[in-house]
Coordinates of C-alpha atoms in Angstrom, one line a residue:
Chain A
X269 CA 152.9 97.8 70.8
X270 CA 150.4 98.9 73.0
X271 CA 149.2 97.2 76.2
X272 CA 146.4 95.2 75.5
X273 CA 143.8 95.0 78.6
X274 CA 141.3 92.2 78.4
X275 CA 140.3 92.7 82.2
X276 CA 137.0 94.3 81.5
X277 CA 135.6 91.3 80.3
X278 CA 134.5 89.6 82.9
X279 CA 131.2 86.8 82.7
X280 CA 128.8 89.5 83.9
X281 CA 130.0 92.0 80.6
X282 CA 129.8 89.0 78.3
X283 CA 126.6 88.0 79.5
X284 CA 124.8 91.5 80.1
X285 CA 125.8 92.6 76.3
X286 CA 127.1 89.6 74.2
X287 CA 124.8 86.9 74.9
X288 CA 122.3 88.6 73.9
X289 CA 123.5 89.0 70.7
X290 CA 124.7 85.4 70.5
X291 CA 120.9 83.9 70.8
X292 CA 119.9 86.4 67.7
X293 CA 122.9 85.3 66.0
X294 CA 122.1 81.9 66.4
X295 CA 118.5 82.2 66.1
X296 CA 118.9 83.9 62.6
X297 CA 120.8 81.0 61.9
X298 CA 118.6 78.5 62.4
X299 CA 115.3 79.9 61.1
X300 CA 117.5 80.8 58.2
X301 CA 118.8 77.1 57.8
X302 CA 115.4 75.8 58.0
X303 CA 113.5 77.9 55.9
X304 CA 115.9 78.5 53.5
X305 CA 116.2 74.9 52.9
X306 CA 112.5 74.1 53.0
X307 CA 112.2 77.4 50.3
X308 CA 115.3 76.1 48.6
X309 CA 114.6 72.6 47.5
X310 CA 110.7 73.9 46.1
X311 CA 112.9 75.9 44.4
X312 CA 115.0 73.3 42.9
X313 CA 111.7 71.3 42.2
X314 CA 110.6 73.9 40.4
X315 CA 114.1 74.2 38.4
X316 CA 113.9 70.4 37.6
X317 CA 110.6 70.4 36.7
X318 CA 110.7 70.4 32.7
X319 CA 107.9 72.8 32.8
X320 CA 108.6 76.3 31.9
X321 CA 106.4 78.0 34.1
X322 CA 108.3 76.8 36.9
X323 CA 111.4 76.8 35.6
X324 CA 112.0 80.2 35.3
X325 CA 110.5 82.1 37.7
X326 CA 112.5 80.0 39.7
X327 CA 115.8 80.4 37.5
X328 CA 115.2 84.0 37.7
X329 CA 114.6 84.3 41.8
X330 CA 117.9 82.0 42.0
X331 CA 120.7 84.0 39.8
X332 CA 118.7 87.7 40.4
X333 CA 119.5 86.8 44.2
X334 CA 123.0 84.9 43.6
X335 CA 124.0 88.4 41.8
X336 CA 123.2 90.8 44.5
X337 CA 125.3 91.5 47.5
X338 CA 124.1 90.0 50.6
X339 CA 124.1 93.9 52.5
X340 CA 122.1 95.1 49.1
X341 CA 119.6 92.5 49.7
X342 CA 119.4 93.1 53.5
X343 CA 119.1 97.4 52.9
X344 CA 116.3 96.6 49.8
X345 CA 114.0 94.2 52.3
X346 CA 114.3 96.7 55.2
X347 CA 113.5 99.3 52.9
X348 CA 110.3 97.7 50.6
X349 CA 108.8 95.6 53.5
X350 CA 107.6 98.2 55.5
X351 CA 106.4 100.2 52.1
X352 CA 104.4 97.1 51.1
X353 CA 102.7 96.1 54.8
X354 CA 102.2 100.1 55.5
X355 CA 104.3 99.7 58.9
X356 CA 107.5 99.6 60.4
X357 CA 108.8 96.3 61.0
X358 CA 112.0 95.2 63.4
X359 CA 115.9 95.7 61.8
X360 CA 115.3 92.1 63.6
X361 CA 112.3 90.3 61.9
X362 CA 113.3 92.1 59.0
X363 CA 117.1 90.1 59.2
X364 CA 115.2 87.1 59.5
X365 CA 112.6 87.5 56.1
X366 CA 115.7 88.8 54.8
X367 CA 118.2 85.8 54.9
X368 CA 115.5 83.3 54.7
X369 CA 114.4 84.4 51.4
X370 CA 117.8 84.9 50.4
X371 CA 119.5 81.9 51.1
X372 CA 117.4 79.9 50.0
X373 CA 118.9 80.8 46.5
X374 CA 122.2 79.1 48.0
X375 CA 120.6 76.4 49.3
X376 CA 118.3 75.3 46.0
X377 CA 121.8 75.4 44.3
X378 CA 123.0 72.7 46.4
X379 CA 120.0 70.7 46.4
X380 CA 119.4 70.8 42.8
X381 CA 123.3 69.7 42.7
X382 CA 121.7 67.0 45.0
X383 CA 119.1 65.8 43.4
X384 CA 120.8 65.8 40.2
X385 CA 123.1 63.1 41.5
X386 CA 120.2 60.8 42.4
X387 CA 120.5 57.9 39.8
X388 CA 118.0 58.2 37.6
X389 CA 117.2 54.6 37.8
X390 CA 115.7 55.6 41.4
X391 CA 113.2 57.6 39.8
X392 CA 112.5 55.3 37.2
X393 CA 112.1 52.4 39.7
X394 CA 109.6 54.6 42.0
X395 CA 107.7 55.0 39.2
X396 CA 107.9 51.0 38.5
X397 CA 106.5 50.3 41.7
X398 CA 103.5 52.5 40.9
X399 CA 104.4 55.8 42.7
X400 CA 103.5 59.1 41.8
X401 CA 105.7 62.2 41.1
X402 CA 105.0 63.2 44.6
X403 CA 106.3 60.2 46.0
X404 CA 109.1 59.3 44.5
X405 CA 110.2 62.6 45.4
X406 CA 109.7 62.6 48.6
X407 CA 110.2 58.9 49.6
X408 CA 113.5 58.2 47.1
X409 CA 115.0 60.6 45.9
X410 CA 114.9 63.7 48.3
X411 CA 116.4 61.9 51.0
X412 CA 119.1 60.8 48.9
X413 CA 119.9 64.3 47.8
X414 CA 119.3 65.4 51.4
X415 CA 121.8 62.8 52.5
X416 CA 124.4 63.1 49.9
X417 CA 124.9 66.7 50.1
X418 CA 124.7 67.0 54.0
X419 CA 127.9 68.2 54.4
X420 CA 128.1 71.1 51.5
X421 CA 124.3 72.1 53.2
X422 CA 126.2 72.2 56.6
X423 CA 129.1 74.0 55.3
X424 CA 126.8 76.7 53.4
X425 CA 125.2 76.8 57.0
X426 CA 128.8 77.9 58.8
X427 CA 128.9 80.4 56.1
X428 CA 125.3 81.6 56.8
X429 CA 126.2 82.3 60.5
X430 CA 129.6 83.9 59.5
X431 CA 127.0 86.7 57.1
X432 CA 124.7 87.2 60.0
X433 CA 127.7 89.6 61.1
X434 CA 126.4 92.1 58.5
X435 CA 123.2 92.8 59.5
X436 CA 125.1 95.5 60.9
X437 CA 123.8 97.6 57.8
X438 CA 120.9 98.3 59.6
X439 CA 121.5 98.4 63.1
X440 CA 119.9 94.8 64.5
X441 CA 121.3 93.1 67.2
X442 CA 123.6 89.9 66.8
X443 CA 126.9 88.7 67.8
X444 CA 128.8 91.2 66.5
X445 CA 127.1 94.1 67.8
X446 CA 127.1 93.0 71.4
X447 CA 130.5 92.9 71.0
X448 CA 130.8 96.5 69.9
X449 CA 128.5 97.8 72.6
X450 CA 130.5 96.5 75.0
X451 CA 133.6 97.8 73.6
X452 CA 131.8 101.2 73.2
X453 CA 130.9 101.0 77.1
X454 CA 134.4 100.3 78.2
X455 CA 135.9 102.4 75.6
X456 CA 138.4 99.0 74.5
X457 CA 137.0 98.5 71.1
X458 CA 140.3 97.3 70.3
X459 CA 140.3 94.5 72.9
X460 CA 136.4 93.6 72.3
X461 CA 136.9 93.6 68.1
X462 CA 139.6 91.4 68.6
X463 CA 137.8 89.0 71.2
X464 CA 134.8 88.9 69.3
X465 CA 136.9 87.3 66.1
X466 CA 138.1 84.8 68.5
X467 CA 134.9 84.0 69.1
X468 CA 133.9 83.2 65.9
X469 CA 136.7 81.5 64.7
X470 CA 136.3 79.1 67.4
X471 CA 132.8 78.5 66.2
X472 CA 133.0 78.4 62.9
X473 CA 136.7 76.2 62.8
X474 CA 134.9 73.9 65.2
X475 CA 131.6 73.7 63.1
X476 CA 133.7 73.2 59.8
X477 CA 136.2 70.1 62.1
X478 CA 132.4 68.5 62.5
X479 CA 131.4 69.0 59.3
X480 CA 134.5 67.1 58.2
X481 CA 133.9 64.3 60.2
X482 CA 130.4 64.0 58.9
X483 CA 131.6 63.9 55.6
X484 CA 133.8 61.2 56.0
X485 CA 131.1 59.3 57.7
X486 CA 128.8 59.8 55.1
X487 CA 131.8 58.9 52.5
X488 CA 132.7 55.6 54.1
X489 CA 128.7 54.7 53.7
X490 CA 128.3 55.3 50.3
Chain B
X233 CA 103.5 102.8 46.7
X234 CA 104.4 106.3 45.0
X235 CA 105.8 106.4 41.3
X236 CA 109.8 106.4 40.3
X237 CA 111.3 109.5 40.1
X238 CA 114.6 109.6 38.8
X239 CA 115.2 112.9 38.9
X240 CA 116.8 112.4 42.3
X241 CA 120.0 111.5 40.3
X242 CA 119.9 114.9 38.6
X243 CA 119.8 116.6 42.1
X244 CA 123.1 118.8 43.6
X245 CA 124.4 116.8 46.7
X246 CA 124.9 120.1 48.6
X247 CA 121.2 121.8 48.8
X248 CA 119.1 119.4 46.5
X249 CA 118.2 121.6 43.5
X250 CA 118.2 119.6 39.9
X251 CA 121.0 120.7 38.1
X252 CA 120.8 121.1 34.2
X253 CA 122.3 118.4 32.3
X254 CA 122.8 116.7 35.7
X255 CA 126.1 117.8 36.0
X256 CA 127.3 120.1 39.2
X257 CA 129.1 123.3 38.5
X258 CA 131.9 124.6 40.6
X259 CA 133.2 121.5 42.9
X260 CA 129.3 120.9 43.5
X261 CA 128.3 117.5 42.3
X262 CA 125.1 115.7 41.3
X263 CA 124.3 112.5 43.2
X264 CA 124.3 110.4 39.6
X265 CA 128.0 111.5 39.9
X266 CA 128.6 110.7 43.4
X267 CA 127.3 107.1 42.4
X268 CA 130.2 107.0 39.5
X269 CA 132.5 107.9 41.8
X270 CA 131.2 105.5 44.4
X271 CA 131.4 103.0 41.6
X272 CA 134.8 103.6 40.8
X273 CA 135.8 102.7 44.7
X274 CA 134.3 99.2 44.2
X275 CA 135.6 98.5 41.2
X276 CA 139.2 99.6 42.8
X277 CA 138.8 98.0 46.0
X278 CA 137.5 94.3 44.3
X279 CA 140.1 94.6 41.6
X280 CA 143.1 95.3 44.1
X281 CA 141.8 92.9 46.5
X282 CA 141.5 90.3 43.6
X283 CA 145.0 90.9 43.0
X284 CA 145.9 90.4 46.2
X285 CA 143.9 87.4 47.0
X286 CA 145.6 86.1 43.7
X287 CA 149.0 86.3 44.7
X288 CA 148.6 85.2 48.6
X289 CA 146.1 82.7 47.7
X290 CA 148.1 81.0 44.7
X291 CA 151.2 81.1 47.1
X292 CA 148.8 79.5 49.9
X293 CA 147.3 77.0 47.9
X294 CA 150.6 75.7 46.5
X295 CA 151.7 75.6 49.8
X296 CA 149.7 73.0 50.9
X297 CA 150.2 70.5 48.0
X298 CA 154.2 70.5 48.9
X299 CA 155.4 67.4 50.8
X300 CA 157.3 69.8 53.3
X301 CA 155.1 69.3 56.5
X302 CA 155.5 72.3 58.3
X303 CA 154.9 74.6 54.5
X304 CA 151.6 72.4 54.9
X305 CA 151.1 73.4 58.0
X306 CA 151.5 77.2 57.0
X307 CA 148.7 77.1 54.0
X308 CA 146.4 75.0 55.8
X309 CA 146.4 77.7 58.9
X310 CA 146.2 80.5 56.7
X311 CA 143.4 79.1 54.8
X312 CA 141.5 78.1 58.1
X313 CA 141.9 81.3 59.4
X314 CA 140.9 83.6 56.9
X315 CA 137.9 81.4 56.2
X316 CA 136.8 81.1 59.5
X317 CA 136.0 84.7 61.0
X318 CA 133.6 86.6 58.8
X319 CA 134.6 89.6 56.9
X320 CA 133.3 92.5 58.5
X321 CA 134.8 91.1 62.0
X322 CA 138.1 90.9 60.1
X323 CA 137.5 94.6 58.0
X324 CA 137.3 95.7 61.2
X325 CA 140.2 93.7 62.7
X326 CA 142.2 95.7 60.3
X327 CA 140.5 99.0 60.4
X328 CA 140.7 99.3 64.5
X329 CA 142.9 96.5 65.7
X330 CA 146.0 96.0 63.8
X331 CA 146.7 100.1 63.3
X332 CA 146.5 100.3 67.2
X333 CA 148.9 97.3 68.1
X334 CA 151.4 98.5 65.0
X335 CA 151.5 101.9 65.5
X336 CA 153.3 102.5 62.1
X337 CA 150.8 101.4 60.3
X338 CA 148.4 104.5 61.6
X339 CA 148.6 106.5 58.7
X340 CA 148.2 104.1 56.1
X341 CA 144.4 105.0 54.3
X342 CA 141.3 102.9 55.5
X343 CA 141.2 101.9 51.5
X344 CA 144.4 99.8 51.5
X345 CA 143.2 98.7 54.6
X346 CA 140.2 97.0 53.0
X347 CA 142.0 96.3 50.1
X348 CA 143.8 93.5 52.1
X349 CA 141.4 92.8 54.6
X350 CA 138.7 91.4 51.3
X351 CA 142.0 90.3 49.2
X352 CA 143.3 88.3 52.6
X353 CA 139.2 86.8 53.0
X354 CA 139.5 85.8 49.5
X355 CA 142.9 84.1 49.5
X356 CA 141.5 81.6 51.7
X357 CA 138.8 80.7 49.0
X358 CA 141.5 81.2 46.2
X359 CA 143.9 78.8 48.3
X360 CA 141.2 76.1 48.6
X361 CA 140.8 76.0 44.8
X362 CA 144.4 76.2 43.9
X363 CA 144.9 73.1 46.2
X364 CA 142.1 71.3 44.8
X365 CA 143.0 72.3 41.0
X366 CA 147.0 70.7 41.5
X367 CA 145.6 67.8 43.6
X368 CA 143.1 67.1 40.8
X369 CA 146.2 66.4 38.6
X370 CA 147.5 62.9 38.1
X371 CA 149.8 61.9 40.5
X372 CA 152.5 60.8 37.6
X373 CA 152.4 64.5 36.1
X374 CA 154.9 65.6 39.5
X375 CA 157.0 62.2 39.7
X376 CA 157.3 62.6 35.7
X377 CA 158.5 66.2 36.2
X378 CA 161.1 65.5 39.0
X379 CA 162.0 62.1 37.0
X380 CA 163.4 64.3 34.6
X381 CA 165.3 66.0 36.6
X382 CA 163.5 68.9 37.9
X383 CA 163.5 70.2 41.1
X384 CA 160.5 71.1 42.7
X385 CA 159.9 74.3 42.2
X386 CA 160.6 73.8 38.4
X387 CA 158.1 71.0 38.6
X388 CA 155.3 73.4 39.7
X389 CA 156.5 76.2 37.5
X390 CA 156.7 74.0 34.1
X391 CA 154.3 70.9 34.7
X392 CA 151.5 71.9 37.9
X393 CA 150.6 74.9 37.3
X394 CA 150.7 75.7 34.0
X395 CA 147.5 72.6 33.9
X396 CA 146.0 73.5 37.5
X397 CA 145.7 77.5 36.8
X398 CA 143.8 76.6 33.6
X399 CA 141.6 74.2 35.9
X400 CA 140.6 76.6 38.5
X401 CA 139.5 79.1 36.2
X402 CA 136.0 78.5 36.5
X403 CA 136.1 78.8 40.0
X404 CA 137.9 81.4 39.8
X405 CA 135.7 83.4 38.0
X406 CA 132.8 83.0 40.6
X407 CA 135.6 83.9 43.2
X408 CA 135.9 87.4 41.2
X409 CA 132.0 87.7 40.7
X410 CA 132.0 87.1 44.5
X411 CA 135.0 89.8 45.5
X412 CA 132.8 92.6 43.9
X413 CA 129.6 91.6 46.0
X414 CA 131.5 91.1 48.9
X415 CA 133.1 94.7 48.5
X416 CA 130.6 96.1 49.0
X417 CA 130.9 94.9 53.4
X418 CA 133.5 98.2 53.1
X419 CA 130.7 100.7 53.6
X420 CA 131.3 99.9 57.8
X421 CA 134.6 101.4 57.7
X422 CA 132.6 104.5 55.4
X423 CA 134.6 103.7 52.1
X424 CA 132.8 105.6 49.7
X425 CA 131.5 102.9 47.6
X426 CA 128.2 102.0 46.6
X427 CA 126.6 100.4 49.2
X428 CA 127.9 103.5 51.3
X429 CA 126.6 106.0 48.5
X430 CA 123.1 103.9 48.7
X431 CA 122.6 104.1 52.4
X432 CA 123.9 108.0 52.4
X433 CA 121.8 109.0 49.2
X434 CA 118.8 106.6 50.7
X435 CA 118.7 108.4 53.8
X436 CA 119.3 112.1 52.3
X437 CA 117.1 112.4 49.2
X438 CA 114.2 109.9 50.5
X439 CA 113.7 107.9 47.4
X440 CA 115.8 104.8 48.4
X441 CA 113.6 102.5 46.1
X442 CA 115.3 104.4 42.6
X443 CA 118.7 104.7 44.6
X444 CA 118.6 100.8 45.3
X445 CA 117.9 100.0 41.8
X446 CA 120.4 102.2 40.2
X447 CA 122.9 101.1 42.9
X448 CA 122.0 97.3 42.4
X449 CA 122.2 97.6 38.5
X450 CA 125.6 98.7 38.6
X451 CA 126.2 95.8 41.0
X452 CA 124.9 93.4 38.2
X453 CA 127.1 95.4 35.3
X454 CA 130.5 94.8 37.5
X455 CA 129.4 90.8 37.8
X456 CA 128.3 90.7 34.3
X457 CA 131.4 92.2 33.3
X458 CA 133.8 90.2 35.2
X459 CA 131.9 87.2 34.3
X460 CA 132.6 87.9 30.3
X461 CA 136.3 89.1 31.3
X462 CA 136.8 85.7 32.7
X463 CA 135.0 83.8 30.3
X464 CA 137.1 85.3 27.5
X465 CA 140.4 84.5 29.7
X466 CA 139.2 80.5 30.2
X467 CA 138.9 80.8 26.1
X468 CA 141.9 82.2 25.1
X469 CA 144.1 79.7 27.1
X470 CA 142.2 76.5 27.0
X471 CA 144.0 73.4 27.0
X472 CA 144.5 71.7 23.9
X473 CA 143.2 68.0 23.8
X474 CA 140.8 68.8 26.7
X475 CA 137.1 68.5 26.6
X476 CA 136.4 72.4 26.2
X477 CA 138.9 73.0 23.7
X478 CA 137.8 73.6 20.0
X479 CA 141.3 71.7 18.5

């Protein structure tokens, strides 16, 4: 065993290059959550819809993306977006088209899962009280599906933070990265990889502890 | 946007000339046969690390259905652990860390290094299912098993298992769909598979969009293939009297 030597990281090394990375990570997080959810449940609309013009354009966006590997997908967008807009765009803004569009694939699974387990005597009493398709949607049963799968849209969201890791495929700057330019800096990759698992595992173990809470929360309601 | 060409495939590695037949002559090779090659590396890292994630994630998984506390203990840890750090922080955990604090373990290749940093990932995931699969059983299926007088390990051997492997096999088979897509994170410790071979040939012959597609097809073959693999498994050992049995 060698001497491990954690000295170098002191708060000013952690803040001048982790940080940094940190926000981004946590930034593509959350536009990811958000859009990817907002994209996700059109997309289970759509796959719900009956009508076949929806259904499977949005069947074939779902499983094309579900069948690629997340670093493919991430390599193919920073290499087609800036053929298709004519300039170069950001490893950064490109991460964050990137993981919207692709998880919203995950995320329509789960809220088609979702919606699914709405009863259908909800829809058929929207209807009853003279509501349109719109509205029973939106005021029944969506927030039913939203509710009831919560915790599986949380968890997929612990999972989409864990993933932001590999836009190391093309160089952007998260979490991960600030840990390795530090380590680079000091020359103590070993100490920095090492810390920088830590790190994670305390945010994702305590995200996934919440998450567990919630969902006996939730359980006890319903 | 300019038109495919997918002569780029035919082309010598070395100095970019299309070789006839696109095969290379004398040790040189085309990049359509670097991208076999770089096939064959997924292909062995997801199926070793499958086997891997398997054995350590069956083991796991059992672990934390036994009424021994501390065993408990042991699978739930392992499970939140491996779960809980992503999976290039861990390749590289293994890749940089671990050979530096064991200093035996510095010769070992980077591939077997991969192989258990994705098969350890997975176990986690495997774990989670085997545990859910044996829970999902009746409760009287183990007291019937140790009322007859078998001890415990017989009980999972002859009555648990045998029901909760046949269970988990459909998640299972999105596990194995998932090991070869997330093989593919093995490029940042330069395993010569094909995400590697994509970036490489992307940034050496210029036309990534026919690289990409070729790359991302084969992708799709491997899933596919796994999928029907798995499919033909979950047929062949169905269990009678079930819903998705045919007797």
């Amino acid at each position: 065993m060698t001497g491990l030597d954690f000295s170098f990281l002191t708060w000013d090394v952690v803040s001048g290059f982790v940080l940094k990375g940190l926000f981004f990570s946590i930034q593509l997080t959350l536009i990811a959550m958000v859009g990817g959810i907002i994209l996700g449940t059109l997309l289970a609309l759509m796959r719900l819809s009956g009508k076949k013009w929806l259904v499977v354009p949005a069947a074939f966006y779902v499983n094309t993306l579900r069948s690629i590997p997340l670093v493919m997908v991430i390599l193919w967008f920073f290499l087609l977006i800036p053929l298709l807009i004519g300039q170069p765009m950001g490893a950064e803004l490109s991460a964050i088209i990137t993981f919207t569009v692709f998880e919203a694939a995950y995320y329509s699974e789960i809220m088609r899962a979702g919606i699914q387990s709405v009863p259908k005597g909800q829809v058929h009493a929207g209807y009853a009280v003279g509501m349109d398709y719109r509205q029973t949607m939106q005021l029944i049963v969506l927030p039913q599906a939203f509710r009831n799968m919560l915790p599986v849209l949380l968890t997929q969201t612990i999972i989409l933070f864990q993933d932001t890791s590999l836009v190391y495929a093309i160089g952007a700057y998260d979490l991960l990265k600030g840990f390795e330019v530090a380590g680079k800096n000091f020359n103590r990759p070993v100490e920095t990889y090492l810390f920088a698992a830590v790190v994670y595992f305390v945010i994702c173990f305590s995200l996934s502890m919440l998450v567990r809470r919630l969902q006996k929360k939730i359980a006890i309601i319903r | 946007m300019a038109s495919f060409d997918w002569q780029v495939f035919c082309k010598n590695t070395l100095d970019g000339e299309v070789m006839p037949r696109c095969f290379g002559s004398g040790g040189d090779i085309t990049y359509l046969q670097w991208m076999m090659s770089a096939w064959g590396w997924t292909l062995s890292v997801a199926v070793l690390a499958l086997v891997v994630a398997l054995v350590v994630g069956s083991l796991m998984g059992i672990l934390r259905t036994v009424p021994d506390k501390r065993l408990q203990f042991i699978g739930n840890a392992w499970t939140e652990l491996f779960r809980n750090i992503p999976l290039l922080v861990q390749i590289f955990l293994w890749y940089h860390v671990i050979p530096s604090i064991f200093k035996s373990l510095q010769g070992v290749p980077s591939f077997v290094l991969v192989v258990f940093a994705l098969g350890f990932f997975t176990s986690a995931r495997i774990a989670e299912q085997v545990k859910a699969g044996i829970q999902s059983l009746p409760r009287g299926q183990s007291y019937a098993g140790l009322a007859m007088g078998l001890t415990l390990p017989q009980t999972y051997r002859y009555v648990l298992l045998p029901m909760a492997f046949r269970i988990v096999i459909p998640p299972l088979t999105s596990e194995s769909m998932n090991i070869i897509k997330n093989s593919s994170v093995a490029f940042a410790v330069s395993i010569a598979e094909l995400t590697m071979f994509a970036m490489q040939a992307q940034e050496e012959t210029s036309r990534g969009v026919e690289v990409y597609l070729a790359v991302t097809g084969l992708y799709f073959v491997s899933a596919f293939f796994v999928n029907r693999v798995m499919a033909f498994v979950e047929d062949r050992i169905r269990i009678p009297g079930t819903m998705g049995s045919k007797a």
